[in-house]
Amino acid sequence: MQERLDRAARALVRPVAAGSILLLVEAAVVIATGRELFLGLGEVLLYVGAAGPLLVTTCVTLWALASAILRLFGAARPIPPTAPVGPTARRAGLAAALVLGPAAGAASWALSEGRRLRDLPARPALVTLGAISAAAILFWVVARLVRRARAGDRGFQRAVASFAAGVGVAALVADATVLRRLYPSLHWTLAGAATCAVLLSAASWPHRTLPRARGLAVAVAIAAAVCAPLSLSALRDAPNASFVVERSAPLTGKVVRLLRRSGAAPPRAPSAPRVVPPREAAEGIDLRGRSVLVVTVDALRADRLGGGLTPAIDALARDGVLFRRAYTTTPHTSYAIASLLTGKYMRLALDLPGAGEDHPTVADLLGRAGFHTAAFHPPAVFFVDEDRFGFLAARGLGFAHREEGFEGAARRVEQVREHLESIGADRPAFFWVHFFEPHEPYDPPPGLSRGDSAEERYDGEVAEVDEAVGRLVGLFRSLRPNATVIVTADHGEEHGEHGGRYHGTTLHDEQVRVPLVWSSPGVAAIGANDVPVDLPDVTVTLLAALGVPRDARMRGDDLGPVLAGHVDLGPSHAFGSVGDEHMVTDGRLKAICAVGDTSCRLYDLAADPGETRNLAEDRLEDVRRLRGALAAHLASIPRVESRAADTLPDALARAAVGDPTVGPDLVPLLGARDPTQRIRAARAIARLGHMPAGPILLRLREDDPDDEVRAEAAVAALSMGLGEALGDVRARVRDEDLALDVRRRGALALARRGDAAGTGVLVGLSSDEEADEALRVAAIRSLAELGSREAVGPLTELLSHLRLRTVAADALGRIGDRRAARPLAEALEEEPYLPARAAEAEALVRLGHRRAEPLVRRWLGAPTPLPDGVLRLVELGALRRPTGGGADLRHARRAQEGSWRCDEGGCRVGADAALVLPAAEAPRGPARAVLRVLAGAEASVSVGAERREVRPGPQEIAFDLERVTGPRRLEIRTTGDVRLVALAVVDAVE
């Protein structure tokens, strides 16, 4: 027994050595071809930790199978030294030929599946001949190897071992570098050949040269068998690392791909839209015959409810249902209102090529059902991307009566009253009222103002609109008793939580979470819940409750069961999108995923409502689950919008809405007969950044028979970072006979590599009023990165463009041409919009213009101070020495009284701290002090008697100061972790 165990241990040395060789070679290949794609050393170690156990276990398993086959043929029994070796050698050769010969034939058959070979009449005969030839060669090599080994010819053994090792290494390198991701049969053949060659090398090496490592081999084999499943699972759950391995590792990558295809990863293919079971539909609410009032409040954040600021809406919620986890589909009024009234995710529906203009609204359907429909809203409902909503605007969103205008909240209520009284009560009514307060600019009535800061004035407008909602609901129900009232918003509003202002830029809760209150007297009054819902659910629920059939393409969930008290039957997810990012939440966790990025950000909304901690690395399973739900949601959009589905292959339709998992399904379309499909597939692959398609794109740019396909493939390849296409794209951009949009995308791809060959094309794109706005923004930013001085003139013209002036000002500052200084100063002099004001000021400071300091000081004194205005003064050197106009507190020791501890990061102060500023250069009238601070959590700053709560991170806060004639003494107090950086004292302006 001991002898058998010892023999088995000795036998493990060779396959363990073979697995180690494979690991070393593959790791070298991966490091050489994909090292820059790993996000850090941890991902490299994760790969090695998975590849080692996998390759060792594979080699041990194959060795055991080979040993069993040899024993079956009688070629592995111990042979006495005096016994003839001929029969044993022949039996070993026969075993190798019978096993590997058919395998070689199968590989030959697979390799000849190409369109030029598969229809050859002689193909079966050639494959059979190849298999027989391979079997004969294997018989000769193995038999001769066994014979020479028995004869003690160690030189021959070393030669065979070295040659086999070289073949194995060459096959692995070829697998990783030749025709990457093309012809899977070729790569599986190379992988099999490499593994067999390395095993043959280990088997051939003379026994006495092997170290006496039986114990180590046994330990490694056992550890590999135990760790292989765990390490592969860990690698599979690391999105970026698994992508790099699939792309670059010839052996391990194939196993990871097989795991994904077996269902061990988030589904690439979409699942069908959720079908509501009959029991759920039967347990909804019945509102037949009732009138309905839908109120939307522009830019109303969900967190403003329940805090004493909105008593009217809060009272409505107490008597009805409050959905605390309600979300807009897109944080732009145009897309949000369109989604609310059509029951669709309109941003995604309109992204589909050929989606058409047939999008019935709830007003259309209720009007046909006998309702009187009326809408009251501002003209700016379709301000963003208004060209996409012409079909809805032209027919008034389906409402029979419509009143547009920028009336204030009070006048809006009067309009509704006048119209209600004019129509009588003989039939049910459906009214939609949109209040523009509290959209910026924030200008609340004096009696409702909460303070002078932007956020306090925003809150004043929230209080104003709440009063109007209360009056409107009372009026409507006085004339339409028991009417259903729904109050929601188009989007939220950011006040610097994630470094921005207003809305339309991120998918964080301050911009996308909205209030949703549903009040149906006597029917729904269950209080608050955390069911994840989004705006399309409102229309679908209304139609179901009113007994009106909905359009088959409406996507929202019926919330009737929730309103009836069955919260567990509510939707499982809510979705949103903006730019190239998509959001999905289950009510507790939220994932934000970017198109073309294999990773997502994950936030726990209950534990971290400010979304400050990305948990994606620690909760991979949750990321996979939410990403799978998002992929299924996105993939279902083109299937439901049948017009697009009829004209596009499924993969292209899914790509149009940004489905992040569709990349592998696009690759086959690069070989479609229709060149239009090849073009669209190349564009979509570039947008998604699906790197495995790179080699195919590089081949298409040279070999495709269609010139437009070749151009698109070159641009797509360069957009994905494949430098081999650089020369092609340079030539294409200069070709004026080529389609303009291809040249523009090529110029953008060149600019991303720092190549200015397409500058002229980018300048034209930035100025083209007919071009897509997102492309114009990309062109402007590219011109800034290139430092293009020829773009200065066109960019200064864009300072008058309402939506492009901010990015144009930033670009002019980065380019650094002083010709832009005067236009920037003139724009900043009258700039009404805060983000543009900040960009223009920063550009002027970069240019060192003489008007930069007075203009920065002027806008710092406004009720909403210039963002980062104090930082701009520090950059100008205007606060280097303490004056009545402020000081850089880190270097103002002569002005400091009490306890101050300062370094380059800022100053921490004690309870007795004060700042004494000279009278020179001080404002002569009412003044504001703007303090730049760096704060941790739960902190506050007081200047004199005024106290301000501060958020984590760098920020600037304003304090009103009294008029003084001499030196100014400011007592400063802080709580929590706060460092003071600099202070500016400026004239207060309205």
Tab-separated table of C-alpha atoms in Angstrom, residues 109-330:
chain	number	residue	atom	x	y	z
A	109	TRP	CA	-13.269	19.529	-39.278
A	110	ALA	CA	-13.899	22.575	-37.089
A	111	LEU	CA	-11.044	24.530	-38.669
A	112	SER	CA	-12.480	23.894	-42.118
A	113	GLU	CA	-15.911	25.368	-41.255
A	114	GLY	CA	-15.090	28.602	-43.078
A	115	ARG	CA	-17.160	29.523	-46.098
A	116	ARG	CA	-14.303	28.772	-48.522
A	117	LEU	CA	-13.668	25.233	-47.226
A	118	ARG	CA	-16.890	23.892	-45.781
A	119	ASP	CA	-18.502	23.217	-49.186
A	120	LEU	CA	-15.487	21.489	-50.761
A	121	PRO	CA	-16.525	18.021	-52.006
A	122	ALA	CA	-13.205	16.584	-50.839
A	123	ARG	CA	-13.486	18.017	-47.315
A	124	PRO	CA	-14.454	14.735	-45.561
A	125	ALA	CA	-11.666	12.868	-47.296
A	126	LEU	CA	-9.089	15.544	-46.466
A	127	VAL	CA	-10.137	15.645	-42.821
A	128	THR	CA	-9.988	11.833	-42.606
A	129	LEU	CA	-6.554	11.834	-44.235
A	130	GLY	CA	-5.378	14.466	-41.764
A	131	ALA	CA	-6.649	12.475	-38.798
A	132	ILE	CA	-4.926	9.292	-40.048
A	133	SER	CA	-1.695	11.178	-40.671
A	134	ALA	CA	-1.808	12.720	-37.194
A	135	ALA	CA	-2.469	9.285	-35.662
A	136	ALA	CA	0.482	7.782	-37.556
A	137	ILE	CA	2.823	10.546	-36.455
A	138	LEU	CA	1.690	10.215	-32.857
A	139	PHE	CA	2.148	6.433	-32.987
A	140	TRP	CA	5.712	6.806	-34.257
A	141	VAL	CA	6.698	9.596	-31.823
A	142	VAL	CA	5.272	7.953	-28.691
A	143	ALA	CA	6.533	4.476	-29.564
A	144	ARG	CA	10.022	5.788	-30.327
A	145	LEU	CA	9.994	7.896	-27.152
A	146	VAL	CA	9.120	4.895	-24.988
A	147	ARG	CA	11.726	2.738	-26.764
A	148	ARG	CA	14.493	5.324	-26.311
A	149	ALA	CA	13.492	5.904	-22.698
A	150	ARG	CA	13.719	2.179	-21.938
A	151	ALA	CA	17.109	2.141	-23.658
A	152	GLY	CA	18.330	4.946	-21.383
A	153	ASP	CA	18.753	7.515	-24.220
A	154	ARG	CA	18.437	10.591	-22.043
A	155	GLY	CA	19.651	12.924	-24.781
A	156	PHE	CA	16.728	11.947	-26.970
A	157	GLN	CA	14.334	12.392	-24.062
A	158	ARG	CA	15.666	15.880	-23.396
A	159	ALA	CA	15.366	16.768	-27.058
A	160	VAL	CA	11.745	15.612	-27.208
A	161	ALA	CA	10.939	17.380	-23.955
A	162	SER	CA	12.512	20.628	-25.162
A	163	PHE	CA	10.836	20.438	-28.549
A	164	ALA	CA	7.430	19.708	-26.984
A	165	ALA	CA	7.853	22.558	-24.523
A	166	GLY	CA	8.696	24.909	-27.392
A	167	VAL	CA	5.629	23.776	-29.319
A	168	GLY	CA	3.463	24.346	-26.236
A	169	VAL	CA	4.828	27.841	-25.643
A	170	ALA	CA	4.461	28.762	-29.315
A	171	ALA	CA	0.875	27.482	-29.375
A	172	LEU	CA	-0.039	29.510	-26.281
A	173	VAL	CA	1.539	32.678	-27.685
A	174	ALA	CA	-0.209	32.129	-31.015
A	175	ASP	CA	-3.507	31.542	-29.253
A	176	ALA	CA	-3.155	34.881	-27.456
A	177	THR	CA	-1.880	36.968	-30.380
A	178	VAL	CA	-2.957	35.503	-33.732
A	179	LEU	CA	-6.470	36.390	-34.954
A	180	ARG	CA	-7.562	37.166	-31.425
A	181	ARG	CA	-11.213	36.385	-30.719
A	182	LEU	CA	-11.661	35.189	-34.337
A	183	TYR	CA	-12.263	31.541	-35.312
A	184	PRO	CA	-12.934	29.898	-31.910
A	185	SER	CA	-12.128	26.465	-33.300
A	186	LEU	CA	-8.592	27.615	-34.108
A	187	HIS	CA	-8.060	28.914	-30.607
A	188	TRP	CA	-9.474	25.800	-28.941
A	189	THR	CA	-7.163	23.714	-31.135
A	190	LEU	CA	-4.166	25.824	-30.167
A	191	ALA	CA	-5.105	25.618	-26.486
A	192	GLY	CA	-5.457	21.823	-26.673
A	193	ALA	CA	-2.198	21.474	-28.583
A	194	ALA	CA	-0.365	23.652	-26.055
A	195	THR	CA	-1.650	21.628	-23.108
A	196	CYS	CA	-0.823	18.266	-24.701
A	197	ALA	CA	2.638	19.462	-25.770
A	198	VAL	CA	3.534	20.690	-22.291
A	199	LEU	CA	2.280	17.416	-20.760
A	200	LEU	CA	4.401	15.493	-23.282
A	201	SER	CA	7.377	17.651	-22.338
A	202	ALA	CA	6.907	16.814	-18.665
A	203	ALA	CA	6.491	13.124	-19.435
A	204	SER	CA	9.618	13.022	-21.612
A	205	TRP	CA	12.069	14.660	-19.264
A	206	PRO	CA	14.549	12.148	-17.770
A	207	HIS	CA	13.309	11.015	-14.386
A	208	ARG	CA	16.538	11.471	-12.478
A	209	THR	CA	16.706	15.166	-13.296
A	210	LEU	CA	13.378	15.819	-11.578
A	211	PRO	CA	13.711	17.136	-8.000
A	212	ARG	CA	12.572	14.898	-5.212
A	213	ALA	CA	9.421	16.920	-4.691
A	214	ARG	CA	6.807	14.252	-4.183
A	215	GLY	CA	5.452	15.819	-0.997
A	216	LEU	CA	5.320	19.277	-2.553
A	217	ALA	CA	3.580	17.919	-5.663
A	218	VAL	CA	0.924	16.179	-3.548
A	219	ALA	CA	0.324	19.351	-1.521
A	220	VAL	CA	0.087	21.516	-4.650
A	221	ALA	CA	-2.303	19.078	-6.359
A	222	ILE	CA	-4.629	18.921	-3.342
A	223	ALA	CA	-4.558	22.700	-2.834
A	224	ALA	CA	-5.280	23.250	-6.519
A	225	ALA	CA	-8.254	20.885	-6.475
A	226	VAL	CA	-9.725	22.669	-3.462
A	227	CYS	CA	-8.985	26.232	-4.568
A	228	ALA	CA	-9.846	25.996	-8.279
A	229	PRO	CA	-13.657	26.399	-7.880
A	230	LEU	CA	-13.306	29.152	-5.252
A	231	SER	CA	-10.710	31.145	-7.158
A	232	LEU	CA	-12.600	30.886	-10.444
A	233	SER	CA	-15.761	32.068	-8.696
A	234	ALA	CA	-13.893	35.059	-7.265
A	235	LEU	CA	-12.474	35.897	-10.695
A	236	ARG	CA	-15.877	35.542	-12.335
A	237	ASP	CA	-17.326	38.055	-9.845
A	238	ALA	CA	-14.649	40.678	-10.587
A	239	PRO	CA	-15.996	42.355	-13.756
A	240	ASN	CA	-12.830	44.110	-14.913
A	241	ALA	CA	-10.405	41.321	-14.035
A	242	SER	CA	-12.576	38.700	-15.713
A	243	PHE	CA	-12.801	40.912	-18.821
A	244	VAL	CA	-9.005	41.200	-19.020
A	245	VAL	CA	-8.607	37.462	-18.515
A	246	GLU	CA	-11.184	36.655	-21.212
A	247	ARG	CA	-9.387	39.035	-23.532
A	248	SER	CA	-5.773	38.036	-22.898
A	249	ALA	CA	-5.462	34.639	-21.153
A	250	PRO	CA	-5.438	31.831	-23.761
A	251	LEU	CA	-6.372	29.017	-21.342
A	252	THR	CA	-7.975	30.575	-18.261
A	253	GLY	CA	-9.936	33.012	-20.424
A	254	LYS	CA	-11.699	30.173	-22.198
A	255	VAL	CA	-12.808	28.657	-18.901
A	256	VAL	CA	-14.144	32.012	-17.664
A	257	ARG	CA	-16.111	32.414	-20.896
A	258	LEU	CA	-17.549	28.927	-20.496
A	259	LEU	CA	-18.621	29.778	-16.949
A	260	ARG	CA	-20.413	32.867	-18.193
A	261	ARG	CA	-22.189	30.974	-20.945
A	262	SER	CA	-23.260	28.310	-18.499
A	263	GLY	CA	-25.314	30.872	-16.574
A	264	ALA	CA	-22.864	31.530	-13.740
A	265	ALA	CA	-22.725	35.225	-14.632
A	266	PRO	CA	-25.251	38.026	-15.215
A	267	PRO	CA	-27.330	37.202	-18.295
A	268	ARG	CA	-26.226	38.745	-21.569
A	269	ALA	CA	-29.525	38.014	-23.220
A	270	PRO	CA	-32.519	39.956	-22.005
A	271	SER	CA	-35.345	38.415	-20.124
A	272	ALA	CA	-38.915	39.104	-21.068
A	273	PRO	CA	-40.729	42.032	-19.458
A	274	ARG	CA	-42.448	41.151	-16.217
A	275	VAL	CA	-46.002	39.944	-16.755
A	276	VAL	CA	-48.399	40.838	-13.945
A	277	PRO	CA	-50.184	37.700	-12.743
A	278	PRO	CA	-53.984	37.821	-12.900
A	279	ARG	CA	-54.220	37.862	-9.087
A	280	GLU	CA	-52.233	41.113	-8.962
A	281	ALA	CA	-54.380	42.808	-11.587
A	282	ALA	CA	-57.535	41.740	-9.771
A	283	GLU	CA	-56.381	43.298	-6.504
A	284	GLY	CA	-55.992	46.846	-7.758
A	285	ILE	CA	-58.233	49.837	-7.071
A	286	ASP	CA	-61.398	50.982	-8.822
A	287	LEU	CA	-61.585	54.706	-9.738
A	288	ARG	CA	-64.112	54.444	-12.567
A	289	GLY	CA	-66.088	57.618	-13.043
A	290	ARG	CA	-63.797	59.769	-10.920
A	291	SER	CA	-61.934	62.877	-12.018
A	292	VAL	CA	-58.163	63.028	-11.752
A	293	LEU	CA	-55.745	65.872	-11.034
A	294	VAL	CA	-52.047	65.262	-11.705
A	295	VAL	CA	-49.732	67.938	-10.311
A	296	THR	CA	-46.063	68.049	-11.267
A	297	VAL	CA	-43.689	70.447	-9.555
A	298	ASP	CA	-40.551	71.359	-11.454
A	299	ALA	CA	-37.302	70.452	-9.660
A	300	LEU	CA	-38.962	69.400	-6.384
A	301	ARG	CA	-36.639	67.160	-4.387
A	302	ALA	CA	-38.183	64.207	-2.591
A	303	ASP	CA	-36.353	65.009	0.640
A	304	ARG	CA	-38.241	68.315	0.984
A	305	LEU	CA	-41.398	66.469	2.018
A	306	GLY	CA	-42.092	65.657	5.648
A	307	GLY	CA	-39.814	68.282	7.170
A	308	GLY	CA	-42.308	71.057	7.831
A	309	LEU	CA	-41.587	72.797	4.518
A	310	THR	CA	-44.543	71.251	2.632
A	311	PRO	CA	-47.518	70.959	5.025
A	312	ALA	CA	-50.134	70.794	2.247
A	313	ILE	CA	-48.440	67.974	0.355
A	314	ASP	CA	-47.649	66.201	3.628
A	315	ALA	CA	-51.315	66.300	4.623
A	316	LEU	CA	-52.239	64.806	1.267
A	317	ALA	CA	-49.686	62.027	1.854
A	318	ARG	CA	-51.026	61.218	5.318
A	319	ASP	CA	-54.490	60.648	3.865
A	320	GLY	CA	-53.215	58.656	0.915
A	321	VAL	CA	-50.030	56.884	-0.158
A	322	LEU	CA	-46.477	58.248	-0.183
A	323	PHE	CA	-43.960	56.420	-2.380
A	324	ARG	CA	-40.644	57.276	-0.762
A	325	ARG	CA	-38.610	55.563	-3.484
A	326	ALA	CA	-40.050	57.171	-6.603
A	327	TYR	CA	-37.732	58.066	-9.471
A	328	THR	CA	-37.797	60.067	-12.650
A	329	THR	CA	-36.737	58.303	-15.818
A	330	THR	CA	-34.364	61.130	-16.828
